[in-house]
Every structure is written in structure tokens, then in C-alpha cells.
Coordinates of C-alpha atoms in Angstrom, one line a residue:
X1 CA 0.0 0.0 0.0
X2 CA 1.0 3.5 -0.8
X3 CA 2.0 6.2 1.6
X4 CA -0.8 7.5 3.4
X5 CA -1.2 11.7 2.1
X6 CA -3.6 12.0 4.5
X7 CA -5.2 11.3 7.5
X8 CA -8.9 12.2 9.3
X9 CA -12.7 11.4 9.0
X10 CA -15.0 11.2 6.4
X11 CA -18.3 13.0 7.8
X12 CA -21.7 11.6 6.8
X13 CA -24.5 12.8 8.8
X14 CA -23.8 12.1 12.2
X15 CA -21.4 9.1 11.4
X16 CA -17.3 9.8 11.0
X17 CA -15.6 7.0 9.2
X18 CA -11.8 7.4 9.9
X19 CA -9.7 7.4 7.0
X20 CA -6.3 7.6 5.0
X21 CA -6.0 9.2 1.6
X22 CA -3.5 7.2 -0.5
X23 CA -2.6 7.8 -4.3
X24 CA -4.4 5.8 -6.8
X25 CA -1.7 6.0 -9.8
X26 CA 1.6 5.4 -9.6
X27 CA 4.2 7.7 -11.9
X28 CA 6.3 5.0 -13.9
X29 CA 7.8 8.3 -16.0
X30 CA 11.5 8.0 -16.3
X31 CA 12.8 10.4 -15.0
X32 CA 16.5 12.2 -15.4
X33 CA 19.1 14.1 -13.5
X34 CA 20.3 17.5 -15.9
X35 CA 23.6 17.2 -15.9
X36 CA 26.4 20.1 -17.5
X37 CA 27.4 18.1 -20.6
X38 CA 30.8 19.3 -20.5
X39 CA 31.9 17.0 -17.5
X40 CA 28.7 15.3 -16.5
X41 CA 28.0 16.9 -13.1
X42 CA 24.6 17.5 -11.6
X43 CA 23.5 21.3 -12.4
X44 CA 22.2 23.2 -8.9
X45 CA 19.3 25.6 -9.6
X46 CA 20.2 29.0 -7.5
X47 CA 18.1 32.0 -6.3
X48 CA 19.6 35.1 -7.5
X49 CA 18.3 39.0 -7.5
X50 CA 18.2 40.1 -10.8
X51 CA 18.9 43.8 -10.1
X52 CA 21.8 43.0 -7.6
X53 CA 23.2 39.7 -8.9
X54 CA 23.6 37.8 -5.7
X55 CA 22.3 34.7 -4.3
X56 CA 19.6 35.2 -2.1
X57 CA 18.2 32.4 0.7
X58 CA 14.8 31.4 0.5
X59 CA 13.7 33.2 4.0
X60 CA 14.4 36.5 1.8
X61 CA 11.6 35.4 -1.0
X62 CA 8.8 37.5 -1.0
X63 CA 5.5 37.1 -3.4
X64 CA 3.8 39.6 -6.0
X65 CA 0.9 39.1 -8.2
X66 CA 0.4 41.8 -11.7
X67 CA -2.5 43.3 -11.1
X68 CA -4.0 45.4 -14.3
X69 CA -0.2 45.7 -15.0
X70 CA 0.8 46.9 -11.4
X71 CA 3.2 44.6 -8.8
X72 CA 1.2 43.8 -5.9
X73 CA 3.7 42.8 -3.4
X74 CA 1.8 40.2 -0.4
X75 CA 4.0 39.1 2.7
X76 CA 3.8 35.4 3.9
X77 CA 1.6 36.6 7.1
X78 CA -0.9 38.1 4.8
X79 CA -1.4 35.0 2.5
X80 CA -1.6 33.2 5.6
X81 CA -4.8 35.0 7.0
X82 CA -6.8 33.5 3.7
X83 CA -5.6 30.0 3.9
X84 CA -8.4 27.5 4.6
X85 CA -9.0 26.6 7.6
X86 CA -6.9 23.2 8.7
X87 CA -9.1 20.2 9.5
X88 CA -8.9 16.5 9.3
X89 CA -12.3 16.2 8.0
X90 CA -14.1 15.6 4.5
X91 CA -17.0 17.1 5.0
X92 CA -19.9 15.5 2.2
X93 CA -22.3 18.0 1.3
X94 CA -24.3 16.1 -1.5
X95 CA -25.1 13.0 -3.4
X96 CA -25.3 13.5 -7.2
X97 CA -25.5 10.4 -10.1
X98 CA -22.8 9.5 -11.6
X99 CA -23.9 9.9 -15.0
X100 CA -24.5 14.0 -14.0
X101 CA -20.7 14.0 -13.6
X102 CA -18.5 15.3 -16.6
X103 CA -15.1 13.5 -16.9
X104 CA -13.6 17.1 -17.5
X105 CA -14.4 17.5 -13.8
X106 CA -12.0 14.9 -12.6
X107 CA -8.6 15.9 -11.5
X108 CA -6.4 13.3 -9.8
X109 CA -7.7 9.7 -8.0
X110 CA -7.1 8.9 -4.7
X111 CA -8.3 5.7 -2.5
X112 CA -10.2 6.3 0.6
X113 CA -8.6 3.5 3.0
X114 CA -9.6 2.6 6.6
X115 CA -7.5 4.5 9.3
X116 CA -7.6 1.3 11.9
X117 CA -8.6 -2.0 12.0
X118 CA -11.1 -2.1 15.0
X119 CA -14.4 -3.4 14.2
X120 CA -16.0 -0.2 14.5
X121 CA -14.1 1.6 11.6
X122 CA -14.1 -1.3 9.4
X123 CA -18.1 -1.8 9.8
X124 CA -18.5 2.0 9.3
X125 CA -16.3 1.9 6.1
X126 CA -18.2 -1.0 4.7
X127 CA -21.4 0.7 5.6
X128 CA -20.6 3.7 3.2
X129 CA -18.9 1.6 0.5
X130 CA -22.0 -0.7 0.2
X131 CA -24.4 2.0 0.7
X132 CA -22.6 4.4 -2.0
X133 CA -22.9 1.1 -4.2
X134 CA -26.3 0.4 -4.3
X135 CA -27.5 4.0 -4.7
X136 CA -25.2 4.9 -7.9
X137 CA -24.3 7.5 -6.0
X138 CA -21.4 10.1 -6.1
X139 CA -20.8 12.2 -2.8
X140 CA -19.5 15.7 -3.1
X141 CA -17.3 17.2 -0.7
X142 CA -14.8 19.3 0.8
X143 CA -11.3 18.7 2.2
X144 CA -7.9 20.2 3.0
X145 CA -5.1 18.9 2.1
X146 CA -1.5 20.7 3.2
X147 CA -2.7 24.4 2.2
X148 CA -5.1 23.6 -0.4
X149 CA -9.0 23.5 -0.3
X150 CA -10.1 20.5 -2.5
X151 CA -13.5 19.9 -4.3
X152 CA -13.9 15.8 -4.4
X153 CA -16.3 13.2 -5.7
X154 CA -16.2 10.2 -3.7
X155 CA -17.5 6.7 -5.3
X156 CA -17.8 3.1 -4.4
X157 CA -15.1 1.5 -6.9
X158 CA -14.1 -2.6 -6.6
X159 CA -15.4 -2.9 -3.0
X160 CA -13.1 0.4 -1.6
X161 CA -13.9 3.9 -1.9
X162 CA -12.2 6.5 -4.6
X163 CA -12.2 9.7 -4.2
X164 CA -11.3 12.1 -7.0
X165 CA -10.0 15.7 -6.6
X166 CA -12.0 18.3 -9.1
X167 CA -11.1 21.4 -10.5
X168 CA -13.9 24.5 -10.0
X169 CA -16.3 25.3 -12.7
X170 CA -14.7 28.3 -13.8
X171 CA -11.5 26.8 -14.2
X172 CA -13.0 24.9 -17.3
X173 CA -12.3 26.8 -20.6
X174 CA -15.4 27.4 -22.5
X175 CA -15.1 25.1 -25.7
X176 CA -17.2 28.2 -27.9
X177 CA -13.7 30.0 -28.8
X178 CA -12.7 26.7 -30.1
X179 CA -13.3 27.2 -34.3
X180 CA -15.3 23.7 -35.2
X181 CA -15.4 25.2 -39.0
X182 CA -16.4 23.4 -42.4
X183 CA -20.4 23.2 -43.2
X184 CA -22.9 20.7 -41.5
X185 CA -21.5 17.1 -42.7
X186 CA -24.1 15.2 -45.3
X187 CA -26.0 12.2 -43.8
X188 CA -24.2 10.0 -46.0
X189 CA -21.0 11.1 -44.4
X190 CA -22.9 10.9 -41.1
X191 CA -23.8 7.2 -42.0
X192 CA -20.3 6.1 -43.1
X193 CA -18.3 7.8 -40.2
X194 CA -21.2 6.4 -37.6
X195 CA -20.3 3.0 -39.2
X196 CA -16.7 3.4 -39.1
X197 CA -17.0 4.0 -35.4
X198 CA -18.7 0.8 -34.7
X199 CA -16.8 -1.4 -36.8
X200 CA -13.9 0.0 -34.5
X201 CA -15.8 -0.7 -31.3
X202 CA -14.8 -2.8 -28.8
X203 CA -15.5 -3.4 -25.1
X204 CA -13.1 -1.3 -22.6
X205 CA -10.0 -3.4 -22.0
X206 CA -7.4 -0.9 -20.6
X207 CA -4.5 -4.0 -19.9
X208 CA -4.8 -3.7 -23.8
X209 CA -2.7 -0.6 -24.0
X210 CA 0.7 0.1 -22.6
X211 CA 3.0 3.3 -22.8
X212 CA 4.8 2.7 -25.8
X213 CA 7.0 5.7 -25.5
X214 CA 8.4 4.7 -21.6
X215 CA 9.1 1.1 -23.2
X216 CA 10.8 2.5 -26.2
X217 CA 12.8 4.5 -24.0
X218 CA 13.9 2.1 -21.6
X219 CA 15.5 -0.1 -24.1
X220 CA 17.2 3.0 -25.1
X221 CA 18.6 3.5 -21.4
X222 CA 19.5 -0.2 -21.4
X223 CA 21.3 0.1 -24.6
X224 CA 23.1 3.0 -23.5
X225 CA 24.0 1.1 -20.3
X226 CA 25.6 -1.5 -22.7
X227 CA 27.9 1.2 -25.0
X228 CA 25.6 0.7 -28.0
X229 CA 25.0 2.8 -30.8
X230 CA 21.8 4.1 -30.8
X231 CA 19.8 5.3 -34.7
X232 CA 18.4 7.5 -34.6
X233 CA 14.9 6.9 -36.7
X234 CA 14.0 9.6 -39.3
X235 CA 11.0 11.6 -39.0
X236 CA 7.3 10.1 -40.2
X237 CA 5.7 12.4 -43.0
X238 CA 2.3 13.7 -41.6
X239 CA -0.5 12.6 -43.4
X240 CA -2.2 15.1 -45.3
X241 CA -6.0 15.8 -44.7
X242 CA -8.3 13.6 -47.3
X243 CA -8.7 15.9 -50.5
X244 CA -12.4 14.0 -50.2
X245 CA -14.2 13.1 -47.4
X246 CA -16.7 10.3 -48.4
X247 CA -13.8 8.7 -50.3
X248 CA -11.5 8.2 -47.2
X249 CA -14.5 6.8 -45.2
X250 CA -15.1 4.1 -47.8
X251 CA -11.6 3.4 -47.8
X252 CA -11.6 3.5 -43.8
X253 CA -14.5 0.7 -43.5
X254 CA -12.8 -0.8 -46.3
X255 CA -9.5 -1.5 -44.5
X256 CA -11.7 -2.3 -41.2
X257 CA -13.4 -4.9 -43.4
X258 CA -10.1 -6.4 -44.6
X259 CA -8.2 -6.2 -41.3
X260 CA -5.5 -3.9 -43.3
X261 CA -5.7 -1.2 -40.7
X262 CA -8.4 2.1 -40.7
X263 CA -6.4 5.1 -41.7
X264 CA -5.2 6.1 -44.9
X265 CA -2.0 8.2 -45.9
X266 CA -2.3 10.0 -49.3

């Protein structure tokens, strides 16, 4: 099991389930040191004043914000009188569906674990997991977590509980900026790309997929590791968009149909 983030209650009604938070994912990234490729030593990353060119210590940092173009210098004190206030409680303020939820909500996933083994925290646990199960249910609430005030959904997942950090509503960009362009597709077009789509349809299998790019890259380490040579592979052309439309849909479902692959390069 992962390192617990955090610890406190979960508050439903009258009843307090103690709990851990614990990470959900794990970061497999690869991740590397930046060296000074001249003699392969670690680079440090210093604080230095701009105007005066000398290292500074961290206890001299201050913070600013631009304001309508103006510096609006705030000391630590002052950002500390708006910090939420600390508690070891997630406080659930609502049930929704599920299905009311958009994905573009979620943030990052986190289990809900028991904090304790005695009978009474294990039986309370259950009680929401089973409870959260049958209703379809997704509770909303509030937490704090180091000096941040988190919106989360919490849901029965595989017999635990998950709770998912959101982002706000306004800090979803509004898709109307984004330019869809072109005229409204014929419904023969409609028909062929609806077909495409379900002769590519499958049932959700995610062990199907793997991070290509982290393998790829760790056989380059290894090789590396080994002294050999490693090519370099040239660039791919982009594939140019279909000069017509209907034509590279037939194609598509053709190549579907024939197990040749779906997308064309002309």
C-alpha cells in the first residue's frame, strides 16, 4: 500500500468514518538528473536577484501578483490570513449520479482506505462503500489537504472507496472559442463515419494498451547502459487531410473490413 497523504474522518451525517488518503496511480515516467554536458555533473538551480546579482536564501523570498499591470507585493503573514482553515475532516455536502458528472471535472484519483482495524471503523467503512454502491451514487465534498481546499467526488469503486480531486467550474475553458469550421456534414457522411466507429468498437479493456513511449525509452537506457549505438529513426511524414471526405470513409471501413488497418495516408 502506498504512503498515506492524508489522515482524518470522512463525515456523513452524524457518522465519522476514519480514513487515509492514499494515491491511486503510480508515476512510472523515467525520470532524469540534468547534468552540464561538458563534465557530466549535476546542475544546482540557485536564487539570484536580478537587479543586484547575488544569491539570495529562500527566507528572503517574498510574493507579487500583476494586477491590471501593477506589482502587488503580499508578505507570507498576509497570505496566511486567507488559507483555509486546517481540519482532518471531509466534509460531504451532497449525493449526485454519476452519470450527471463530466469527466472534465475529474482531477487526480485517490483511494479512501480505513485508518484502523477495529471493528468499529471497518463496519462504518463497509457501511458507506455498500451503501454508495447500491444508490449509484457520487458524494460531493470538501477537504484540505496541506494548504489547499479541494472539491472531491467520492465513489464506491471494486469494493473500496475512490475519491477524486475536481477542478472549480470556472476553471474549465469554455469550448465556444474553439473554431469547429467546415459546413454541416451530409448524412451520408454521417452514415459512413457512424459505421466506421462501430466497426472499430470494442469493449473497454485498458491492460490492452501500454506506454509505448516509456518502453521504447527504456530499451534506449539499457542500450546506452551497454555502450551501443543508438539510430536515430528519421521523422514520419504527416498525413495530409483527405482531398475528399466520403472517399477516405469508404476506404476506412474498407480497410476495417479487410483487417488492413483504418487510416489512410495519401
Amino acid at each position: 500500500m502506498a504512503r498515506p497523504l492524508w489522515s482524518g474522518s470522512l463525515s456523513f451525517g452524524l457518522v465519522n468514518v476514519p480514513v487515509q488518503i492514499v494515491s491511486a496511480v503510480r508515476d512510472l515516467d523515467l525520470h532524469f538528473h540534468q547534468l552540464h554536458a561538458k563534465d557530466k555533473v549535476r546542475i544546482e538551480q540557485r536564487r539570484f536577484c536580478s537587479k543586484e546579482d547575488v544569491e539570495i536564501g529562500i527566507e528572503e523570498v517574498a510574493h507579487s501578483y500583476d494586477l491590471d499591470g501593477k506589482q502587488v507585493v503580499v508578505t507570507d503573514e498576509e497570505l496566511a490570513s486567507v488559507q483555509p482553515r486546517k481540519t482532518r475532516t471531509i466534509d460531504i455536502e451532497t449525493f449526485v449520479p454519476l452519470a450527471d458528472l463530466d469527466p472534465i471535472h475529474f482531477d487526480h484519483p485517490y483511494f479512501l482506505v480505513p485508518a484502523g482495524e477495529t471493528e468499529g471503523t471497518l463496519r462504518a467503512y463497509r457501511l458507506l462503500e455498500r451503501t454508495m454502491e447500491e444508490s449509484e451514487r457520487v458524494a460531493i465534498g470538501r477537504f484540505v489537504m496541506r494548504t489547499k481546499e479541494y472539491l472531491a467526488a467520492i465513489r464506491a469503486r471494486d469494493g473500496a472507496l475512490l475519491l477524486t480531486t475536481m477542478v472549480f467550474h470556472d476553471e474549465i475553458r469554455p469550448a465556444k472559442p474553439i473554431p469547429t469550421g467546415g459546413k454541416k456534414p451530409s448524412k451520408q457522411q454521417l452514415d459512413h463515419a457512424v459505421a466506421l466507429i462501430e466497426e472499430l468498437s470494442t469493449d473497454w479493456e485498458p491492460e490492452r494498451y501500454e506506454d509505448c513511449y516509456r518502453e521504447r525509452l527504456m530499451k534506449v537506457i539499457e542500450r546506452k547502459r551497454k555502450r551501443q549505438t543508438i539510430e536515430v529513426p528519421r521523422p514520419e511524414r504527416e498525413p495530409s487531410p483527405a482531398d475528399d471526405l466520403m472517399e477516405a470513409l469508404k476506404r476506412s471501413l474498407e480497410n476495417v473490413a479487410t483487417g488492413s488497418g483504418g487510416r489512410s495516408r495519401s
